[in-house]
GROMACS .gro file of C-alpha atoms in nm:
model
  315
    1MET     CA    1   0.214   4.894   6.359
    2ILE     CA    2   0.519   4.815   6.576
    3ARG     CA    3   0.717   5.069   6.392
    4GLN     CA    4   0.439   5.327   6.455
    5PHE     CA    5   0.440   5.235   6.829
    6PHE     CA    6   0.816   5.289   6.869
    7LYS     CA    7   0.789   5.614   6.677
    8GLU     CA    8   0.515   5.724   6.908
    9TYR     CA    9   0.691   5.632   7.228
   10SER     CA   10   1.051   5.683   7.112
   11VAL     CA   11   1.103   5.929   7.399
   12TRP     CA   12   1.070   5.653   7.640
   13TYR     CA   13   1.345   5.439   7.501
   14LEU     CA   14   1.576   5.732   7.441
   15THR     CA   15   1.528   5.822   7.802
   16TYR     CA   16   1.606   5.467   7.905
   17ILE     CA   17   1.929   5.463   7.691
   18LEU     CA   18   2.035   5.801   7.832
   19LEU     CA   19   1.973   5.698   8.186
   20SER     CA   20   2.165   5.371   8.131
   21ILE     CA   21   2.457   5.570   7.993
   22LEU     CA   22   2.437   5.806   8.302
   23PHE     CA   23   2.439   5.502   8.535
   24ILE     CA   24   2.748   5.366   8.365
   25VAL     CA   25   2.921   5.702   8.405
   26ILE     CA   26   2.828   5.723   8.776
   27PHE     CA   27   2.932   5.358   8.846
   28ALA     CA   28   3.268   5.427   8.671
   29LEU     CA   29   3.334   5.762   8.854
   30TYR     CA   30   3.261   5.617   9.202
   31ARG     CA   31   3.410   5.273   9.119
   32LEU     CA   32   3.091   5.103   9.215
   33PRO     CA   33   3.058   4.727   9.180
   34LEU     CA   34   2.924   4.647   8.823
   35ALA     CA   35   2.701   4.376   8.976
   36TYR     CA   36   2.474   4.651   9.113
   37PHE     CA   37   2.462   4.824   8.774
   38LYS     CA   38   2.367   4.502   8.593
   39VAL     CA   39   2.090   4.439   8.850
   40SER     CA   40   1.952   4.793   8.820
   41ILE     CA   41   1.963   4.782   8.442
   42LEU     CA   42   1.789   4.437   8.436
   43ILE     CA   43   1.515   4.559   8.676
   44ASN     CA   44   1.453   4.875   8.467
   45LEU     CA   45   1.462   4.682   8.143
   46THR     CA   46   1.205   4.429   8.279
   47ILE     CA   47   0.984   4.700   8.394
   48LEU     CA   48   1.019   4.878   8.050
   49ILE     CA   49   0.927   4.562   7.867
   50PHE     CA   50   0.607   4.508   8.071
   51ILE     CA   51   0.506   4.873   8.038
   52SER     CA   52   0.580   4.854   7.669
   53ILE     CA   53   0.373   4.546   7.609
   54TRP     CA   54   0.081   4.696   7.806
   55GLN     CA   55   0.112   5.026   7.624
   56TYR     CA   56   0.143   4.856   7.295
   57LEU     CA   57  -0.188   4.672   7.344
   58LYS     CA   58  -0.360   4.994   7.432
   59PHE     CA   59  -0.190   5.172   7.141
   60LYS     CA   60  -0.305   4.899   6.905
   61GLN     CA   61  -0.660   4.910   7.025
   62LYS     CA   62  -0.678   5.300   7.004
   63LEU     CA   63  -0.532   5.293   6.657
   64SER     CA   64  -0.781   5.036   6.553
   65ILE     CA   65  -1.067   5.255   6.677
   66LEU     CA   66  -0.931   5.552   6.484
   67HIS     CA   67  -0.873   5.345   6.171
   68HIS     CA   68  -1.206   5.173   6.162
   69PHE     CA   69  -1.406   5.471   6.302
   70ILE     CA   70  -1.716   5.251   6.349
   71TYR     CA   71  -1.881   5.269   6.689
   72VAL     CA   72  -1.871   5.597   6.894
   73LYS     CA   73  -1.915   5.394   7.214
   74GLU     CA   74  -1.560   5.250   7.159
   75LEU     CA   75  -1.422   5.596   7.200
   76ASP     CA   76  -1.514   5.585   7.572
   77GLU     CA   77  -1.188   5.384   7.618
   78LEU     CA   78  -0.983   5.698   7.535
   79GLU     CA   79  -0.896   5.857   7.862
   80LEU     CA   80  -0.608   6.110   7.829
   81PRO     CA   81  -0.684   6.476   7.784
   82SER     CA   82  -0.536   6.477   7.438
   83GLU     CA   83  -0.730   6.164   7.347
   84LEU     CA   84  -1.050   6.315   7.477
   85ALA     CA   85  -0.995   6.612   7.246
   86TYR     CA   86  -0.952   6.366   6.954
   87LYS     CA   87  -1.272   6.196   7.073
   88ASP     CA   88  -1.470   6.523   7.051
   89ILE     CA   89  -1.334   6.585   6.701
   90ILE     CA   90  -1.411   6.231   6.585
   91ILE     CA   91  -1.767   6.249   6.723
   92LYS     CA   92  -1.826   6.577   6.536
   93LEU     CA   93  -1.679   6.442   6.221
   94LYS     CA   94  -1.887   6.125   6.245
   95GLU     CA   95  -2.204   6.340   6.308
   96THR     CA   96  -2.118   6.559   6.011
   97SER     CA   97  -2.046   6.259   5.790
   98ALA     CA   98  -2.382   6.094   5.891
   99ASN     CA   99  -2.572   6.409   5.815
  100GLU     CA  100  -2.405   6.444   5.477
  101LEU     CA  101  -2.490   6.073   5.401
  102LEU     CA  102  -2.847   6.141   5.507
  103ASN     CA  103  -2.877   6.443   5.296
  104GLU     CA  104  -2.732   6.265   4.994
  105LYS     CA  105  -2.976   5.980   5.053
  106THR     CA  106  -3.265   6.215   5.074
  107GLN     CA  107  -3.165   6.402   4.755
  108THR     CA  108  -3.119   6.076   4.571
  109GLU     CA  109  -3.461   5.956   4.688
  110ASN     CA  110  -3.614   6.287   4.589
  111LEU     CA  111  -3.444   6.263   4.249
  112GLN     CA  112  -3.574   5.913   4.194
  113ASN     CA  113  -3.926   6.015   4.278
  114LEU     CA  114  -3.890   6.319   4.059
  115VAL     CA  115  -3.771   6.117   3.758
  116LYS     CA  116  -4.049   5.864   3.810
  117MET     CA  117  -4.314   6.136   3.820
  118TRP     CA  118  -4.155   6.315   3.528
  119SER     CA  119  -4.152   5.997   3.324
  120HIS     CA  120  -4.528   5.961   3.390
  121GLN     CA  121  -4.577   6.317   3.292
  122MET     CA  122  -4.388   6.270   2.964
  123LYS     CA  123  -4.612   5.976   2.871
  124VAL     CA  124  -4.916   6.207   2.822
  125PRO     CA  125  -4.787   6.402   2.508
  126ILE     CA  126  -4.601   6.092   2.383
  127SER     CA  127  -4.918   5.887   2.397
  128ALA     CA  128  -5.111   6.164   2.227
  129LEU     CA  129  -4.849   6.176   1.949
  130SER     CA  130  -4.853   5.793   1.921
  131LEU     CA  131  -5.229   5.786   1.888
  132MET     CA  132  -5.229   6.057   1.619
  133ALA     CA  133  -4.971   5.848   1.419
  134GLN     CA  134  -5.166   5.532   1.456
  135THR     CA  135  -5.496   5.679   1.341
  136ASP     CA  136  -5.329   5.885   1.057
  137GLN     CA  137  -5.491   6.200   1.218
  138LEU     CA  138  -5.180   6.406   1.247
  139ASP     CA  139  -5.281   6.771   1.290
  140SER     CA  140  -4.987   7.005   1.276
  141ASN     CA  141  -5.116   7.224   1.555
  142GLU     CA  142  -5.191   6.936   1.786
  143VAL     CA  143  -4.845   6.792   1.720
  144GLN     CA  144  -4.680   7.123   1.790
  145GLN     CA  145  -4.876   7.148   2.113
  146GLN     CA  146  -4.762   6.813   2.234
  147LEU     CA  147  -4.402   6.899   2.131
  148THR     CA  148  -4.429   7.220   2.334
  149ARG     CA  149  -4.538   7.033   2.635
  150LEU     CA  150  -4.247   6.782   2.596
  151GLN     CA  151  -4.006   7.067   2.561
  152ASN     CA  152  -4.140   7.248   2.872
  153TYR     CA  153  -4.123   6.922   3.083
  154LEU     CA  154  -3.768   6.861   2.970
  155ASP     CA  155  -3.661   7.224   3.032
  156THR     CA  156  -3.814   7.215   3.380
  157LEU     CA  157  -3.628   6.903   3.478
  158LEU     CA  158  -3.294   7.009   3.327
  159THR     CA  159  -3.342   7.350   3.497
  160TYR     CA  160  -3.400   7.179   3.832
  161LEU     CA  161  -3.095   6.961   3.802
  162LYS     CA  162  -2.876   7.251   3.692
  163PHE     CA  163  -3.006   7.496   3.952
  164SER     CA  164  -2.966   7.239   4.239
  165GLN     CA  165  -2.601   7.174   4.134
  166ASN     CA  166  -2.487   7.521   4.043
  167LYS     CA  167  -2.655   7.842   4.170
  168ASP     CA  168  -2.384   8.070   4.038
  169ASP     CA  169  -2.486   8.046   3.672
  170PHE     CA  170  -2.619   8.400   3.647
  171ARG     CA  171  -2.535   8.667   3.406
  172PHE     CA  172  -2.702   8.998   3.475
  173GLU     CA  173  -2.777   9.252   3.206
  174LYS     CA  174  -3.013   9.536   3.130
  175LEU     CA  175  -3.314   9.396   2.958
  176SER     CA  176  -3.671   9.464   2.847
  177VAL     CA  177  -3.927   9.248   3.034
  178ARG     CA  178  -4.172   9.307   2.752
  179ASP     CA  179  -3.926   9.158   2.495
  180VAL     CA  180  -3.860   8.867   2.718
  181THR     CA  181  -4.237   8.801   2.767
  182THR     CA  182  -4.323   8.841   2.398
  183LYS     CA  183  -4.061   8.571   2.308
  184ILE     CA  184  -4.216   8.333   2.561
  185ILE     CA  185  -4.575   8.388   2.432
  186LYS     CA  186  -4.457   8.298   2.074
  187LYS     CA  187  -4.362   7.961   2.208
  188TYR     CA  188  -4.728   7.909   2.338
  189ARG     CA  189  -4.879   8.029   2.011
  190ILE     CA  190  -5.028   7.696   1.921
  191PRO     CA  191  -5.161   7.600   2.261
  192CYS     CA  192  -5.328   7.946   2.275
  193LEU     CA  193  -5.476   7.895   1.928
  194LEU     CA  194  -5.614   7.558   2.007
  195LYS     CA  195  -5.794   7.695   2.309
  196ASN     CA  196  -5.880   8.029   2.137
  197LEU     CA  197  -5.703   8.226   2.409
  198SER     CA  198  -5.647   8.598   2.385
  199VAL     CA  199  -5.311   8.720   2.517
  200GLU     CA  200  -5.249   9.090   2.586
  201VAL     CA  201  -4.918   9.248   2.687
  202VAL     CA  202  -4.914   9.603   2.809
  203GLY     CA  203  -4.628   9.817   2.944
  204ASP     CA  204  -4.259   9.747   2.987
  205TRP     CA  205  -3.992   9.737   3.261
  206GLU     CA  206  -3.623   9.789   3.211
  207LEU     CA  207  -3.470   9.540   3.456
  208SER     CA  208  -3.124   9.434   3.539
  209SER     CA  209  -3.149   9.055   3.551
  210ASP     CA  210  -3.040   8.723   3.396
  211ARG     CA  211  -3.232   8.673   3.077
  212LYS     CA  212  -3.228   8.292   3.076
  213TRP     CA  213  -3.342   8.246   3.434
  214LEU     CA  214  -3.601   8.528   3.422
  215SER     CA  215  -3.735   8.372   3.104
  216PHE     CA  216  -3.766   8.041   3.275
  217ALA     CA  217  -3.964   8.189   3.569
  218ILE     CA  218  -4.205   8.383   3.349
  219SER     CA  219  -4.249   8.089   3.117
  220GLN     CA  220  -4.363   7.869   3.405
  221ILE     CA  221  -4.624   8.116   3.500
  222ILE     CA  222  -4.749   8.160   3.148
  223ASP     CA  223  -4.748   7.788   3.101
  224ASN     CA  224  -4.978   7.748   3.397
  225ALA     CA  225  -5.203   8.029   3.280
  226VAL     CA  226  -5.238   7.867   2.937
  227LYS     CA  227  -5.279   7.516   3.082
  228TYR     CA  228  -5.551   7.615   3.324
  229SER     CA  229  -5.732   7.869   3.125
  230LYS     CA  230  -6.085   7.804   2.989
  231THR     CA  231  -6.156   7.797   2.617
  232ASP     CA  232  -6.200   8.144   2.478
  233GLY     CA  233  -6.033   8.284   2.782
  234THR     CA  234  -5.804   8.588   2.820
  235ILE     CA  235  -5.454   8.619   2.966
  236ILE     CA  236  -5.348   8.974   3.044
  237ILE     CA  237  -4.978   9.052   3.122
  238SER     CA  238  -4.946   9.403   3.273
  239ILE     CA  239  -4.591   9.524   3.298
  240SER     CA  240  -4.488   9.841   3.482
  241ASP     CA  241  -4.170   9.982   3.639
  242GLY     CA  242  -4.124   9.737   3.931
  243ASN     CA  243  -4.370   9.459   3.870
  244ILE     CA  244  -4.526   9.211   3.631
  245VAL     CA  245  -4.884   9.093   3.673
  246ILE     CA  246  -5.001   8.786   3.485
  247SER     CA  247  -5.381   8.743   3.507
  248ASP     CA  248  -5.610   8.474   3.361
  249ASP     CA  249  -5.975   8.390   3.399
  250GLY     CA  250  -5.915   8.019   3.427
  251ILE     CA  251  -6.027   7.754   3.677
  252GLY     CA  252  -5.845   7.906   3.970
  253ILE     CA  253  -5.672   7.758   4.278
  254LEU     CA  254  -5.827   7.640   4.604
  255GLU     CA  255  -5.771   7.887   4.886
  256GLU     CA  256  -5.625   7.618   5.110
  257ASP     CA  257  -5.370   7.532   4.842
  258LEU     CA  258  -5.236   7.882   4.807
  259PRO     CA  259  -4.987   7.875   5.109
  260ARG     CA  260  -4.818   7.558   4.970
  261LEU     CA  261  -4.789   7.644   4.601
  262PHE     CA  262  -4.417   7.710   4.626
  263ASP     CA  263  -4.344   7.383   4.814
  264GLU     CA  264  -4.126   7.125   4.632
  265GLY     CA  265  -4.341   6.848   4.493
  266PHE     CA  266  -4.679   7.010   4.578
  267THR     CA  267  -4.929   6.988   4.294
  268GLY     CA  268  -5.262   7.098   4.460
  269PHE     CA  269  -5.614   6.988   4.369
  270ASN     CA  270  -5.601   7.134   4.011
  271GLY     CA  271  -5.267   6.979   3.947
  272HIS     CA  272  -5.407   6.638   4.025
  273GLU     CA  273  -5.725   6.695   3.838
  274HIS     CA  274  -5.555   6.830   3.527
  275GLN     CA  275  -5.288   6.561   3.482
  276LYS     CA  276  -5.005   6.400   3.671
  277ALA     CA  277  -4.774   6.682   3.774
  278THR     CA  278  -4.423   6.691   3.934
  279GLY     CA  279  -4.492   6.994   4.147
  280LEU     CA  280  -4.163   7.147   4.021
  281GLY     CA  281  -4.277   7.450   3.822
  282LEU     CA  282  -4.371   7.691   4.086
  283TYR     CA  283  -4.112   7.565   4.334
  284MET     CA  284  -3.837   7.633   4.074
  285THR     CA  285  -3.997   7.966   3.983
  286LYS     CA  286  -3.984   8.076   4.347
  287GLN     CA  287  -3.618   7.955   4.392
  288VAL     CA  288  -3.509   8.129   4.072
  289LEU     CA  289  -3.688   8.461   4.152
  290ASP     CA  290  -3.543   8.456   4.505
  291THR     CA  291  -3.196   8.437   4.348
  292LEU     CA  292  -3.285   8.712   4.105
  293ASN     CA  293  -3.392   8.927   4.405
  294LEU     CA  294  -3.754   8.935   4.296
  295ASN     CA  295  -4.080   8.862   4.483
  296ILE     CA  296  -4.368   8.642   4.368
  297THR     CA  297  -4.725   8.641   4.505
  298ILE     CA  298  -5.031   8.452   4.386
  299ASP     CA  299  -5.391   8.543   4.432
  300SER     CA  300  -5.666   8.312   4.302
  301GLN     CA  301  -6.036   8.234   4.329
  302ILE     CA  302  -6.210   7.920   4.201
  303ASP     CA  303  -6.375   7.963   3.861
  304LYS     CA  304  -6.270   8.327   3.850
  305GLY     CA  305  -5.900   8.307   3.768
  306THR     CA  306  -5.552   8.359   3.896
  307GLN     CA  307  -5.325   8.663   3.929
  308VAL     CA  308  -4.952   8.619   3.967
  309GLU     CA  309  -4.735   8.922   4.052
  310ILE     CA  310  -4.356   8.938   4.015
  311SER     CA  311  -4.212   9.248   4.178
  312SER     CA  312  -3.892   9.404   4.285
  313HIS     CA  313  -3.792   9.385   4.654
  314LYS     CA  314  -3.782   9.768   4.648
  315ASN     CA  315  -4.168   9.772   4.648
   0.00000   0.00000   0.00000
């Protein structure tokens, strides 16, 4: 630290040395008594030593404040204009650092809560599979249905993590919305069969979008339609140039829940009644569709069904 101090205030000591040399020259030219020179040098040196000690203590304290960067109130001891400028910068950096730490803490807590909720959700199909194995009543359709649930829960969590970390993973191409939708429906063949659901797909839409992310969004909507449809129900998927409408005649959604459906972690009354849900599906669907420059709206009535529309921003 002493070396840093001398480096910081080297101008002082160079000035003192130059002035001392100048005094010697003046005393020599005018043949002045050297005793006066020695006295003046001694006085100046004494003053310099005291000032140096005082300045060193202040320098040490300021450097300690900057190094430890703990309490903002300690910065009040900085007085010079340049130091006040540093003070403003330090306070802003500290506020930024505190906000970043708070955001990281919030994200960590949200992720912990999500994983806890997700683990509870995963227990439902796992318990069902375990019960079937213990009672030797393994039905291939039931097993496939539980596996589909597990796969969907896992896909949702992984998609959430991937999307929150990297929102640039998009590859746009010209695609058929009907083809994308048909492939998704095949994945839900067994759940539809077990509930005797009829699924109709009409029309098509040639859209420039990312196949993987669009598939995820549509899959979440179809999953909800299948999950909340009544036995012997019907799901109609109408596709036209500019929009997709997915309608079911299921249990419906409470009117007061509609404005919050896309909030992170919101499950609504039906979500609680049906099973323990993470509230991630529609939230992620909204986030993905926003990135794909698509709108989503939901209209629903209790015991009459739900209609979800995905449309282009052009409309």
